[in-house]
Coordinates of C-alpha atoms in Angstrom, one line a residue:
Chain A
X1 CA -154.2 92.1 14.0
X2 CA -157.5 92.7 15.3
X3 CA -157.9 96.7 16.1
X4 CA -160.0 95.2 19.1
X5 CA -156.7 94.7 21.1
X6 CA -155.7 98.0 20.4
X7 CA -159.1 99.6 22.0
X8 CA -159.1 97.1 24.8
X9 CA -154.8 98.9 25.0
X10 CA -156.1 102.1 25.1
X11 CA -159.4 101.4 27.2
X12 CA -156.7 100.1 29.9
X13 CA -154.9 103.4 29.2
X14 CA -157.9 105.2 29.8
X15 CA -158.4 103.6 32.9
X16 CA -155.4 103.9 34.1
X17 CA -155.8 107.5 33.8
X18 CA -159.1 107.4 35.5
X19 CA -157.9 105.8 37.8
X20 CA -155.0 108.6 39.0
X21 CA -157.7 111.2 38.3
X22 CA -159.9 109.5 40.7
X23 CA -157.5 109.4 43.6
X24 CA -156.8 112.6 43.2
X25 CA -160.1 114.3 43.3
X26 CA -161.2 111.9 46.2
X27 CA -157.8 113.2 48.3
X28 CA -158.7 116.9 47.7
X29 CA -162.6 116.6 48.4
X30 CA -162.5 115.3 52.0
X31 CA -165.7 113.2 52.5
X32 CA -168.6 114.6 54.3
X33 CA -166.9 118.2 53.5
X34 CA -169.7 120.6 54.2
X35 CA -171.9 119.9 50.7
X36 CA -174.6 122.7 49.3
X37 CA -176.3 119.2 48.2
X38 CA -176.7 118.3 52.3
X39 CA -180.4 119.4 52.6
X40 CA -181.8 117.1 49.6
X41 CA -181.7 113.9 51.8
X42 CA -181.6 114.3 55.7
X43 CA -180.3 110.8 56.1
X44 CA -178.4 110.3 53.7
X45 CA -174.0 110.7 54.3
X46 CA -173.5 114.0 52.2
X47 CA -172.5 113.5 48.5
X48 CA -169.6 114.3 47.0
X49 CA -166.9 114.0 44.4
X50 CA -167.1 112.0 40.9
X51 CA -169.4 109.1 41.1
X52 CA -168.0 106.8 38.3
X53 CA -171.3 104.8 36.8
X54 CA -170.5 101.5 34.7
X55 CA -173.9 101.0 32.5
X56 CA -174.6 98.3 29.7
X57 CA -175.1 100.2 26.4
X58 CA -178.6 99.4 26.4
X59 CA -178.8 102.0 29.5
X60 CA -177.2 105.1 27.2
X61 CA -180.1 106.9 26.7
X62 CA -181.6 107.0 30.1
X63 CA -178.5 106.9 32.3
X64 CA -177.1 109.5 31.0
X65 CA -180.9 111.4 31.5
X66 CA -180.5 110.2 35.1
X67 CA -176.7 111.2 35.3
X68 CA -178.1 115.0 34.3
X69 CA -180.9 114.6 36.8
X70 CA -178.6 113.5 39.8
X71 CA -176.3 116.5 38.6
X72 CA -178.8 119.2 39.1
X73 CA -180.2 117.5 42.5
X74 CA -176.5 117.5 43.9
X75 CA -174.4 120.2 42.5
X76 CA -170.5 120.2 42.1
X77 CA -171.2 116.3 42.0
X78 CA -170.3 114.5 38.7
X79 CA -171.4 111.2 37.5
X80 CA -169.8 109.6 34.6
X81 CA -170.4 106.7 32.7
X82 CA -168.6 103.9 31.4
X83 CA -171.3 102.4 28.8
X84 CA -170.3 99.3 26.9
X85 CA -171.0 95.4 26.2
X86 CA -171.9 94.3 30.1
X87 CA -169.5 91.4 30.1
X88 CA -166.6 93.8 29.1
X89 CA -167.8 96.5 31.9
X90 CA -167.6 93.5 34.0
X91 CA -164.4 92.4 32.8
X92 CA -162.8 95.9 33.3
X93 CA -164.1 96.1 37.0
X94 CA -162.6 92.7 37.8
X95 CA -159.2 94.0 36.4
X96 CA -159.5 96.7 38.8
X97 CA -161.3 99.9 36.9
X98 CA -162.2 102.7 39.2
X99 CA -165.7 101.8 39.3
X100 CA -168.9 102.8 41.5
X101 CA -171.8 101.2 40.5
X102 CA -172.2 99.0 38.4
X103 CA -175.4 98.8 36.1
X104 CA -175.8 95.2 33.5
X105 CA -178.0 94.1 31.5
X106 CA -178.2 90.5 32.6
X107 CA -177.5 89.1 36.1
X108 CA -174.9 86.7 34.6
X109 CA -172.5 89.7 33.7
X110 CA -173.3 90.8 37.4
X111 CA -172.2 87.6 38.4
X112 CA -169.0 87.2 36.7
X113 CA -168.6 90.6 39.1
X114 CA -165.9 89.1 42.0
X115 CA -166.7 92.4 44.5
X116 CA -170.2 92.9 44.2
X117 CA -172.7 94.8 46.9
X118 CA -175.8 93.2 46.9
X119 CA -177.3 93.7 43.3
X120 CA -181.2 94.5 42.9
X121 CA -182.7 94.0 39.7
X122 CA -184.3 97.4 38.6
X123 CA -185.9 97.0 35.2
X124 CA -186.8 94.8 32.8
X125 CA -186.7 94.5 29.2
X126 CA -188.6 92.2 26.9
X127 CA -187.6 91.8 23.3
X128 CA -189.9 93.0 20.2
X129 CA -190.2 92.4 16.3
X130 CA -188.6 95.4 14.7
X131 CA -189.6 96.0 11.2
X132 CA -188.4 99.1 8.4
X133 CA -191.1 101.5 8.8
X134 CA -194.1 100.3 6.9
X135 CA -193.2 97.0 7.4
X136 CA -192.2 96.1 3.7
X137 CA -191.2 93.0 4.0
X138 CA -194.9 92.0 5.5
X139 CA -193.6 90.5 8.6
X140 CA -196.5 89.3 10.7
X141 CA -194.7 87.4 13.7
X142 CA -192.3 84.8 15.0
X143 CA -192.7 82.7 12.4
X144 CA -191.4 84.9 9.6
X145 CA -188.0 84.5 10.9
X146 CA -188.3 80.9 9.3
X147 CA -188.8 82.2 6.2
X148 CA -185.5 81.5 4.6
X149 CA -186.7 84.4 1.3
X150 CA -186.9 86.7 4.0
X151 CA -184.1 89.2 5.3
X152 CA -183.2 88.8 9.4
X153 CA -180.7 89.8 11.7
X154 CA -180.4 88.4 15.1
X155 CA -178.1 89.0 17.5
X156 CA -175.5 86.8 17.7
X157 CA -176.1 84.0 20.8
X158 CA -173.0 85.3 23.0
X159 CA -174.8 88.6 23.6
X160 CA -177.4 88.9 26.0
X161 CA -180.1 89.8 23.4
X162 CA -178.9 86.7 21.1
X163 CA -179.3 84.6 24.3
X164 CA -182.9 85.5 24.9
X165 CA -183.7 85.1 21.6
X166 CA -182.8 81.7 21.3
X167 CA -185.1 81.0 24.7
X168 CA -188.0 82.8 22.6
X169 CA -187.4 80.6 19.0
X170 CA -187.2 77.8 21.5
X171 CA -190.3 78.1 23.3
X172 CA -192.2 78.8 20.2
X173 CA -190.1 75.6 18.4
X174 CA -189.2 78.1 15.5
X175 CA -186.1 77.5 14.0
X176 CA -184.8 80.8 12.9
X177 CA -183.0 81.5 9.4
X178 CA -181.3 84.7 9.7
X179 CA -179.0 86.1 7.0
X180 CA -176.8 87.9 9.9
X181 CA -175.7 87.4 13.8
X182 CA -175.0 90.7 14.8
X183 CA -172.5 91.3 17.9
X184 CA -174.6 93.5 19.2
X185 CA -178.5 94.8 19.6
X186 CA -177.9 98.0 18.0
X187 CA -176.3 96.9 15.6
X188 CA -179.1 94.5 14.7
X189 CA -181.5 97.4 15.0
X190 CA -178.9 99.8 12.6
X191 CA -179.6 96.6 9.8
X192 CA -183.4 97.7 10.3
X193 CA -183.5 101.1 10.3
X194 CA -181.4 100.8 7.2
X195 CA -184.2 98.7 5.7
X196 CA -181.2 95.8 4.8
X197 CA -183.5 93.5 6.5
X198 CA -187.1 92.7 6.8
X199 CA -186.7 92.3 10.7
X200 CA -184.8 92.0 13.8
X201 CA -185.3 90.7 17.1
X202 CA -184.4 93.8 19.3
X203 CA -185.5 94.7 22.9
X204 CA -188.4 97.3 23.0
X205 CA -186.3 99.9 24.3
X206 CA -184.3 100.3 21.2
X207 CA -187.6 100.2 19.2
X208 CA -188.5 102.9 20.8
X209 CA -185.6 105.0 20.9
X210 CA -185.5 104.3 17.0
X211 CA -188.9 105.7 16.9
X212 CA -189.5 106.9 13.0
X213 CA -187.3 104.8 12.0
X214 CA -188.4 101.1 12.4
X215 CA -192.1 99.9 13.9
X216 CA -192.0 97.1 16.5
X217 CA -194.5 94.3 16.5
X218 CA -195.2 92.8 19.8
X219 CA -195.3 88.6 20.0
X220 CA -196.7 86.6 23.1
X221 CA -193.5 84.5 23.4
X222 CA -191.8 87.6 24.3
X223 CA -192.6 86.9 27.8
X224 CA -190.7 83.5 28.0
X225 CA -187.7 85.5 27.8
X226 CA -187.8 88.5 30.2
X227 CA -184.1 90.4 30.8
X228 CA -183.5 91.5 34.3
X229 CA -180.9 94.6 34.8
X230 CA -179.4 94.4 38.3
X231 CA -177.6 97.1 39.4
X232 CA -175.0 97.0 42.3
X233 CA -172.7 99.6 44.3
X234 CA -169.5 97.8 44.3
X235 CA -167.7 97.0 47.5
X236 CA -164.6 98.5 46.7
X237 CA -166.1 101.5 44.9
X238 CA -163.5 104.9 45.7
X239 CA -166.8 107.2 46.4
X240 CA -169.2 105.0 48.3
X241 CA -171.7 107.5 49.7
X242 CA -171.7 108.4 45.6
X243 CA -172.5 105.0 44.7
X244 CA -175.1 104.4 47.4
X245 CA -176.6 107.8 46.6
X246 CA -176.8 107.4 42.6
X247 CA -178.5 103.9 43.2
X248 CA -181.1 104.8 45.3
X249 CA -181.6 107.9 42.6
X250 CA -181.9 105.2 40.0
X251 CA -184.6 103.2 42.2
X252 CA -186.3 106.2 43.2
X253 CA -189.9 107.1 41.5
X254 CA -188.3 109.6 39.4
X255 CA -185.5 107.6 37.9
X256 CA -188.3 104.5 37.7
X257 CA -190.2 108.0 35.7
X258 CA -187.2 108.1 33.5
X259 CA -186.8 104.1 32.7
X260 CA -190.3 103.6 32.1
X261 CA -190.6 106.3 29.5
X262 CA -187.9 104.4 27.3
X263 CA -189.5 101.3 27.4
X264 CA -188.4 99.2 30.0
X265 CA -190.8 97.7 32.7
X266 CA -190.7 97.6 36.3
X267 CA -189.3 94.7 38.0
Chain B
X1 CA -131.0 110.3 23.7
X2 CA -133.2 109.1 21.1
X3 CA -132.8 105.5 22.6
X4 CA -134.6 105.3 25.5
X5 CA -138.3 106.3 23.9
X6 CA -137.5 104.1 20.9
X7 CA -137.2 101.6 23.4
X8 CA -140.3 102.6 24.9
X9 CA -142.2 102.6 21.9
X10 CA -141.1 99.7 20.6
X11 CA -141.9 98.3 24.0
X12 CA -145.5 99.7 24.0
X13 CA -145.9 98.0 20.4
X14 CA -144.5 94.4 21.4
X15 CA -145.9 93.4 25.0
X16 CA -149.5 93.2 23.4
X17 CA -148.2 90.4 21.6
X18 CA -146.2 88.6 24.0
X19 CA -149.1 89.2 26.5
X20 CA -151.0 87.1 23.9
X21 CA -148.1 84.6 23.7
X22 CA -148.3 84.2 27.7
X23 CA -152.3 83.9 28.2
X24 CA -152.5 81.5 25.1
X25 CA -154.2 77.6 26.7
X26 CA -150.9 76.3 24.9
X27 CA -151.8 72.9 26.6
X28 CA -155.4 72.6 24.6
X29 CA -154.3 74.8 21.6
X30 CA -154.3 72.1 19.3
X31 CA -157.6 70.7 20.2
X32 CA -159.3 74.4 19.7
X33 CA -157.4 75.1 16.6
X34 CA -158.5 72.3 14.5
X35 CA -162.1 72.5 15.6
X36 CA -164.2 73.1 12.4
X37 CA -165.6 76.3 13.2
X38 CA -162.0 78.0 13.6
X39 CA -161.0 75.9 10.5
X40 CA -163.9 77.4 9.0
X41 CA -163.6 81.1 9.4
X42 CA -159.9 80.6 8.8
X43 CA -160.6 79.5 5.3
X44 CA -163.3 81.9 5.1
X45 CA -160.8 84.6 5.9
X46 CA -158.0 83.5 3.4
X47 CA -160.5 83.1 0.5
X48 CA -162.0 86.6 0.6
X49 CA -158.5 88.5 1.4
X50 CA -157.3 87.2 -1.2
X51 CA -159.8 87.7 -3.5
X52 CA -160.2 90.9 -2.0
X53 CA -156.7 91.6 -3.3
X54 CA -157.0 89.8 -6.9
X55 CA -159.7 92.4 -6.9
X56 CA -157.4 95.5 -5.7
X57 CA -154.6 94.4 -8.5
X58 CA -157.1 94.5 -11.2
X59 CA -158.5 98.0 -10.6
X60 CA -155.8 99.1 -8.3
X61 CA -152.9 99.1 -10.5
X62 CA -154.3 101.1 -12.9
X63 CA -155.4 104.2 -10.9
X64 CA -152.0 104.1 -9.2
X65 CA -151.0 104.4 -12.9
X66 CA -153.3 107.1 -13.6
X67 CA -152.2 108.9 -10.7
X68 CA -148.5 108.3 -11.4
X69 CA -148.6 109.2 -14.7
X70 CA -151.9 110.2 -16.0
X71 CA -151.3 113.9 -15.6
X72 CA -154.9 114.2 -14.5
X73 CA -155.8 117.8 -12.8
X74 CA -156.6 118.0 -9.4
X75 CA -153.9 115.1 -9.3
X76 CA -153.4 115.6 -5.1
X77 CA -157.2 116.2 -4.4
X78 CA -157.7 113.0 -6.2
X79 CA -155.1 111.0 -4.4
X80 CA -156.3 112.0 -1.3
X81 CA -159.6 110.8 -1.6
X82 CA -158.1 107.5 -2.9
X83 CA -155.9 107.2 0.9
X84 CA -159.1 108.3 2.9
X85 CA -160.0 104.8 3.8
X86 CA -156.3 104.0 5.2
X87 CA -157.2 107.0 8.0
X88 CA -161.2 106.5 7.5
X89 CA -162.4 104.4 11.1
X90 CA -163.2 101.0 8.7
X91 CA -167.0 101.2 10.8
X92 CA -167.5 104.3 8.8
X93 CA -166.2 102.8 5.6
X94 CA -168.8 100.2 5.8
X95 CA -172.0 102.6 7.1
X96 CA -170.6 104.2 3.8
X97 CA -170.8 100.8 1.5
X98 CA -174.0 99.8 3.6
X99 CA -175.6 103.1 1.9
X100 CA -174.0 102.9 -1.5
X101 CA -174.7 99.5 -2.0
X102 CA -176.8 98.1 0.4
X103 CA -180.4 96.8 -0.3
X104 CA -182.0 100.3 -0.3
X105 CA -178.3 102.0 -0.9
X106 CA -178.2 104.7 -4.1
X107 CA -176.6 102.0 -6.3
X108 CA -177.9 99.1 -4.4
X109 CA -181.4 99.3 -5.0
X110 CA -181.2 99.3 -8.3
X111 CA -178.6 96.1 -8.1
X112 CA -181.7 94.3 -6.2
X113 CA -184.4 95.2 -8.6
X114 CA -183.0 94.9 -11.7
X115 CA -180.4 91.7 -11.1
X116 CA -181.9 90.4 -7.8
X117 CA -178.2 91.2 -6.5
X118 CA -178.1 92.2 -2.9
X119 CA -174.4 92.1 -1.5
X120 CA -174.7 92.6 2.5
X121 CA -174.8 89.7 4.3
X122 CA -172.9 87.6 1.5
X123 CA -169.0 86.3 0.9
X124 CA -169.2 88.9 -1.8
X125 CA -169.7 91.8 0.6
X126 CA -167.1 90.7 3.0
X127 CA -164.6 90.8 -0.5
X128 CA -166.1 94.6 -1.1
X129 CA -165.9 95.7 2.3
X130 CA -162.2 94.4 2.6
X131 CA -161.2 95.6 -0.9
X132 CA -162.4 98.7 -0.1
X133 CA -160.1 99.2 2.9
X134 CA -156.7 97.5 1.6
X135 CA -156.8 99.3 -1.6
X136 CA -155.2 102.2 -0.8
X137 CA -151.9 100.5 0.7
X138 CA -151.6 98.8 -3.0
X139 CA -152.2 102.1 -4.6
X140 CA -149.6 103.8 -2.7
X141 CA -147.5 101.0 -3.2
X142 CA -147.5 101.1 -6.7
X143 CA -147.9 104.8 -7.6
X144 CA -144.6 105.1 -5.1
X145 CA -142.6 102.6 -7.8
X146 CA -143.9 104.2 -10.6
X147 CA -142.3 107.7 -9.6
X148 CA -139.3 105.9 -9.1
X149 CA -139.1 104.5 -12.1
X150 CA -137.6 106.0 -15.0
X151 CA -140.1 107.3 -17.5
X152 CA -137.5 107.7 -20.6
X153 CA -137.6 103.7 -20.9
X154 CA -141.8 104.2 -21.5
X155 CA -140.9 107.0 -23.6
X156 CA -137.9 104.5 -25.9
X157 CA -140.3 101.8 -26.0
X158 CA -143.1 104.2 -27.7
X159 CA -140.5 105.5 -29.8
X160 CA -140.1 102.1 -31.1
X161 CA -144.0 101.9 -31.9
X162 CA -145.1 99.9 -28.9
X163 CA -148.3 100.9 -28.2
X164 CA -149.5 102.1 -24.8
X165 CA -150.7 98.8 -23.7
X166 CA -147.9 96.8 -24.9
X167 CA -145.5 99.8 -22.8
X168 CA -147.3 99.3 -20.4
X169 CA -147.2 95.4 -19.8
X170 CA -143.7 94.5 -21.4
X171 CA -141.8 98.1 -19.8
X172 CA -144.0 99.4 -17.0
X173 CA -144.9 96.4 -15.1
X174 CA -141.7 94.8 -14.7
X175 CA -139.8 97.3 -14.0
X176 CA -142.6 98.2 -11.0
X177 CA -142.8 94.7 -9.9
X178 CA -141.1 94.8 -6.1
X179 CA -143.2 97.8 -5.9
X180 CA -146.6 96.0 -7.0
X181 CA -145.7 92.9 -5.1
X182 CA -145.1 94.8 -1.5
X183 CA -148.3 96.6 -2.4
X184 CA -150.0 93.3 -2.7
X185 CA -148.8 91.9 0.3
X186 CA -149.5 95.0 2.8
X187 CA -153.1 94.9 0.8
X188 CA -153.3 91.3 1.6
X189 CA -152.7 91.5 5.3
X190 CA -154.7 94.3 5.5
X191 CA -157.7 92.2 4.2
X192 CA -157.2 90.0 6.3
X193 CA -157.4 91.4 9.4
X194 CA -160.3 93.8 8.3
X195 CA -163.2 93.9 11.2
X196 CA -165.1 97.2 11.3
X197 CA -166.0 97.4 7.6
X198 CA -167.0 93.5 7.4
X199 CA -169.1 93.3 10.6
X200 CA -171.1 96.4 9.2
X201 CA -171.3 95.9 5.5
X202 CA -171.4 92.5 5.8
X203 CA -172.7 91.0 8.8
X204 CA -171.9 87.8 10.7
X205 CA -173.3 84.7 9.8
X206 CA -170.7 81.7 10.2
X207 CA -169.3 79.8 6.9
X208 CA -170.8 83.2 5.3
X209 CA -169.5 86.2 6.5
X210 CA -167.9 85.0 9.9
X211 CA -164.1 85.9 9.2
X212 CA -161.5 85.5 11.5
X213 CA -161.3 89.2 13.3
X214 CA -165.2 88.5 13.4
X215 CA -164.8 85.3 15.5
X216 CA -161.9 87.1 17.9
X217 CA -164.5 89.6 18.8
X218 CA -167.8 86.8 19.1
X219 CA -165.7 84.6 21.4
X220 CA -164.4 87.1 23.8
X221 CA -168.0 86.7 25.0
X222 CA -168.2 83.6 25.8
X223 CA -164.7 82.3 25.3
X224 CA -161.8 84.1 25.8
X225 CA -159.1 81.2 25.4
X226 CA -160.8 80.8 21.7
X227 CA -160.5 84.0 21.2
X228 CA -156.5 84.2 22.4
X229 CA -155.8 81.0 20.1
X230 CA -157.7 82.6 16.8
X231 CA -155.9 85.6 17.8
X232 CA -152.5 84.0 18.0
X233 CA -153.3 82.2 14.2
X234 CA -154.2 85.5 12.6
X235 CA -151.0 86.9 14.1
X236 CA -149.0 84.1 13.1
X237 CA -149.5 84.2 9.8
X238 CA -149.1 88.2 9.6
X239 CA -146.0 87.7 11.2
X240 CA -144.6 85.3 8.6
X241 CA -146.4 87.1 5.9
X242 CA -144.9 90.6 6.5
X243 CA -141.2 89.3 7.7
X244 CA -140.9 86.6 4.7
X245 CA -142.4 89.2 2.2
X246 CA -140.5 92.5 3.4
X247 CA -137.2 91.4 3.8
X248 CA -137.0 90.6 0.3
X249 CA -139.3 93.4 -1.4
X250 CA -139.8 96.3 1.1
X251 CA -136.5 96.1 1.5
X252 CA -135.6 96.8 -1.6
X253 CA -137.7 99.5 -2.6
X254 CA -136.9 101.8 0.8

């Protein structure tokens, strides 16, 4: 048997849990309680509770960067995240996951969402050549990825970085040859920084949060296949004001500071 | 007392299943299961397991003899480092073979520039990867008979002038046989449903390296009846695997 359905057993466990544990915590903190976070935003409802943030894995790095910042602007708030594949997040909110906001990294996975807000793309990410530092296996562009004596991963075309890649080979009427389709982009870039393959197509946000580790060449088709992230507070999220609060944090110029930094582009 | 949580447990270990019995698209079942890309990973998936475990008999016997009755020192150090990869996560088991023999692994590198061999991203990694994890449950398997066995038959058959070999395959082996054929068949399974070791050793390219547990996970993507009907085939043949094989030779030895 697959240990898959075992995690997805215990992730329901886990929710579950979460679930009680939310309940609880929103019964005890009455909303709009007198908050020492009231003065940072005058119009805002006050802030309060545990603010439960479902991000695509892509969004590790800087969500949880955000998730600290948010902390420290609203103290004796917590934000935690769910990160994982977005059509699994997605997946586990449909089945009923205590969930406030919800973060993917393609507007199809937002989609599949059945109580949605109104989603508003945030950032984008494009995709990039990653190579072993040094580049050893002398990949120039694109069109080394037909080279059937040369190592490549891809991600597999389920996942959302496998789908734009196969928009990018397509525009440029390359037909790959790659030695792997990996199930996810990390994984892909894990094959690279391991110098099994000569290259990868990842986005440009792990390239650089691999920095030292693999170099990214940039390639013009990369723009036929731009990823928009939208990110939603969901209508039946248990902390609201949390949700509405964390996203306009996210949106803000300082969380734009944050995404920018790693990579990703403005909207 | 005792009955109620045995219930429960047993509960908590069968509703997964019958939850995958009750989602399964019985109606187009057929349809999906004889398309050629299940048909493909399914063969895929037989071949290496059980080459994975001709593999494991050949080297796995032996060191279960060793530690049996080898009278090596450090015997329990030694035995425990042979079980790590039943408790190991089977991810890290393959970071682990992705560095040892990977393209720019310790032994690896020197496997690519002297032979041109690299073994990530090949059938032959997917038989590493799962030999690597279902060895120890042949090991165990085996060292377990041997203990049981009686030793003074080995000791007669030298005192005869057999020599160790000839001990060892006309005494030792049959009299360990229930014992090395459960061991076999647990190491079998175990290949076959091996995931986290494959997908990191060896990658996922389809007819290549795309085993069954490799599909489940792709098509929960996209699919998730596909992935409920190759899930239902890999538990179908565990099922009459284990209960056809254990009966008779588990059964036995417990």
């Amino acid at each position: 048997m697959s240990r898959r359905t075992t995690l997805a057993a215990l992730a329901a466990v886990a929710a579950l849990t979460l679930a009680g544990c939310g309940d609880n915590s929103a019964d005890k903190t009455p909303v709009g309680s007198s908050s020492p976070s009231g003065g940072t935003s005058s119009s805002a409802p006050a802030v309060s509770g545990t603010i439960n943030v479902f991000a695509a894995a892509s969004l590790t790095g800087t969500f949880t960067q955000l998730g600290k910042d948010f902390e420290a602007a609203h103290p004796g708030v917590k934000v935690t995240f769910n990160f994982g594949g977005s059509s699994a997040l997605a997946q586990q909110i449909n089945q009923g996951a205590p969930a406030d906001v919800f973060a993917s990294a393609a507007p199809k996975n937002m989609d599949q969402v059945t109580d949605k807000g109104t989603p508003a793309n945030f950032v984008k990410n494009t995709l990039e050549i990653a190579v072993p530092t040094g580049n050893p296996g002398k990949i120039t562009g694109l069109k080394d990825f037909a080279d059937k004596a040369k190592k490549i991963a891809l991600c597999a075309p389920q996942v959302p970085c496998g789908a734009a890649a196969d928009k990018v080979f397509k525009a440029a009427g390359i037909t790959p040859q790659p030695d792997s389709l990996e199930q996810d982009v990390k994984a892909a870039l894990t094959k690279v920084s391991l110098g099994e393959v000569d290259a990868a197509l990842v986005y440009k946000t792990d390239v650089l949060s691999a920095k030292g580790k693999v170099d990214g060449i940039e390639f013009p088709e990369a723009s036929k296949a731009v990823n928009e992230y939208p990110i939603a507070t969901l209508s039946k999220a248990p902390n609201a004001d949390g949700a509405k609060a964390f996203v306009d944090f996210v949106l803000s110029d300082k969380g734009k500071a944050v995404l920018t930094a790693a990579g990703f582009s403005a909207p | 007392m005792l009955l109620l949580p045995a219930l429960i447990g047993l509960a908590f270990l069968l509703v997964p299943l019958i939850g995958l019995l009750a989602k399964a698209p019985w109606s187009t079942l057929p349809d999906r299961l004889f398309s050629a890309d299940v048909w493909q990973a399914l063969k895929l998936s037989l071949i290496c397991a059980t080459t994975a475990t001709a593999v494991c008999l050949v080297l796995g016997v032996p060191l279960a003899w060793l530690l049996a009755r080898g009278g090596l020192p450090g015997r329990s150090v030694i035995r425990a480092f042979v079980t790590v990869p039943l408790v190991l996560p089977p991810v890290v088991g393959g970071v682990a073979l992705l560095l040892v023999l990977g393209r720019r692994g310790l032994v690896g590198q020197y496997l690519d520039a002297w032979f041109g061999i690299s073994l990530p991203f090949t059938t032959a990694g997917v038989i590493v990867a799962e030999a690597f994890v279902a060895m120890p449950f042949l090991v165990i398997s085996v060292e377990g008979a041997l203990r049981a066995a009686d030793p003074r038959y080995e000791e007669a058959a030298a005192t005869l002038g057999a020599s160790r070999w000839t001990t060892f395959r006309r005494v030792t082996l049959p009299s360990i046989a229930p014992g090395i054929i459960a061991g076999t068949v647990l190491c079998w399974a175990r290949a076959l449903g091996e995931f986290g070791a494959t997908i990191t050793f060896a990658g996922n390219f389809p007819g290549r390296t795309t085993t069954m547990p490799l599909a489940v996970y792709l098509a929960l993507e996209t699919d998730p009846d596909v992935a409920v009907v190759l899930s239902l085939v890999l538990l179908l043949v565990s099922v009459v695997v284990l209960a056809s094989l254990r009966e008779r030779w588990l059964g036995g030895l417990q």
